[in-house]
Amino acid sequence: AVRQLAGELLRLYAVREMVEVDSLAGKRVDLSEFERDFPFVETDDQIRAIEDIVEDLSDTKPMDRLLVGDVGFGKTEVAMRAAYILARRGKQVAVLAPTTVLVEQHYRVFVDRFEKHGIKVEALSRFLTPGEAKDVVSRAKNGENDIVIGTHRLLSKDVEFKDLGLVVIDEEQRFGVSQKETLKKMRVESHVLSMSATPIPRTLNMALSGVRDISVIASPPAGRKPVENIVKKFNWDIVQKSIENEVSRSGQIYYVHNRIATIYTVLEKMSELMPDVKVAVAHGQMSGAELSRVMRAFHNGEYDVLLCTTIIENGLDMANVNTLIIERAEMFGLSQLYQIRGRIGRGDRQAYAYFLYHGGVGGSFVRRKKKDEAEREMEGEADKKDSELWEDARRRLDAIEQLQDLG
């Protein structure tokens, strides 16, 4: 299966090499008006990445560029400028994001930036009713919308675009190989821009071996401070103090508890300890409408704490959230911890990330009474396996604690 997939990939890239697309050379789109709406100063790396993309679009070969940059370093702005260029040329743009929550956020940001320029932006995710989704799909087929932002739903067989010019894949590492290639096959002759803070080895290999082009945004935005990392054994005193400190400076908090079965027990405990703190719950089993309502209310400052699963892992950008608490941090992968930490520290205020662990994995460090030799041997093997798992977790937590410099 791997060999077959590799063969298909090579065929696809070979076809893309031979295909010719409509070059934008000599048809430069004036970006100045769109750029004026950007509330920050572009970093040198952002400017370079935008220049790379403009150059790609001036070629007759379809673009296939990987944009790598640390979380919060402005990859989305670069993608929006690419989308603006294509939309201004009368082409449609598909933006693929891994979660409904991120689609909703992108949708708000894109609408804010694009609608004043007469560019129609729509979203396609489970936040829509089936009827609304059907209308969006129909308008895409008829060319009545310019930019469609969606989850995996964009890859469904019923989704067709009249004239797709650009595919933007956000958080590329979250999509499977076959999903990403389905996107490219939708229109072999469309430009592709993939973005990631933590690209997977396959993606990096293709970029470094020249199959794909790569742009790196390594410089942080002006005024950005590194997040301060705290790795400690879990206790409620730490949780209470960190939440109360953030609330006292009118900030908000993400509290990650990645088990839906016990998330409401944590809510009860927090309400008991801090009755004045307003807590909202968000997880993937909530209905689209309820999840959307909670996220909007939190975004509008109606709650102090968002008690959630890893649903916040990718791309969320809320400048007022500057304390993060991850419970059972030893259960997460390094890339995941890194991505979640990237949800805070996105403004000029000092941010704090608490990685709280619960001791040995599976509670194996709690010594049990031994009954007989056979049982002791079995438990010894289990303890050995658990302590190896715990050692891996400790190394991950050490890495995230030490590597806190920007970029």
Steps between C-alpha positions, in 0.01 A plus 500: 500500500787737586673426167173552312438832676858614431450416131175699489666795671788504252255475208297788644808719545624407151164603351510826695848567355363465145173688550494868407287752687399855426804707600443824692816652350418842362162490681624612840225545756537816710532374858551842662137557600471149649835539680384823666237302694771287667525641856865394549835564336606211275819319601779463242423128473132569432593743223739242350232227512248730327760580231566125451128441448459793258794357302339151501174645371685676219620162369300273268565202732249453786640608838562233764654687793543401864489794741665413833489741792468490877152529648379862490768615255251615235456212253128574462568857385732369227228253390237777497713708262535202265121450519443871427718483186312198361154631593581831330589300186151344507613161638349312792696409816449196728640523854521167684529502884500198736225600747161671493620742769793611282276527192271730699793718607648520149155584367467799735851627416458453123157668494642795694785541249336405167136610496582873478683413174190335355641147540239247620620264776303196621562219751419130469499301825267325745406840644266528199165326460483242214296750297753781550788268408321392182459867400873570553593195287259612227645854494856359479400293195341803335792730584282723721748504791867599485649337812365190676653405837422148619597187687537153338149571368672686213638164384156341457406377152212746474728806535604645165634845411427681176854642472726402789825697491654444845483236773629609843558212746530631856671286767603256228635244747145432623386355166572153366698450181198378303287794616759753384547329166120486448511878527773531243323261262184715523681727260851399400546847353422695818767665715562341843628677811552279809567648845638341816690583818588133550528334157517120496819331370342403165403860428842635599673232295304598188584867558869442571541261205357757262166332418333799665614858564539624857480841672592541866373772733758494782479854638243579772264798475620816679427506875439123526617346830588131545243300699624409849471123549432339837517118531365375837313217662126570496334655800198724532693778679708561185185496285315743728794742533575510127134560408451770765823676391384514137148614590647774723664655191174466300634213291354163403613139540498176301474192725559182299345185648494245220234260633138582420381238754647696793505858369183598689646363826788746451244776435332423835834508683592836343159648589548383858855646529438821304128586504560846350689372195281444192581168328379372161539144370592410139554156346449319170185310601300822542263595220637743243260775610587463870876487435476808279301686767753413775803599290341832401406578860854420618645709216275789611631478859184359657702222670835502683594136441445268204507145642557293189647199324773532233234662278702823544822340372522666160515860392273673753603862541362676808739770625331527842569134591843491663490216752486137389458202735542151356392222735672161460760659274695172504231347275560741209746481210769767463356652182157514668636672814683747275190576291279547807757728663488709182142602583629748759762776501372645173508862618754710693392376844706239691334157467529194727461132405456244779574138403363300793570128526344236724805293589583168332300401194204285603574566867775235495715693747253429779652187657252219555532218754652190343314174557717227354801445273299461175302817564818687596660396169194609297480833681874548454460465123205744499694747715798477266281568196322787676824656620632494139183680391544746783865559399387594147240737646761659727729563202216667310420724797870585544520598132192723509621664824848575367411607146300811569685755286301648213536320166 
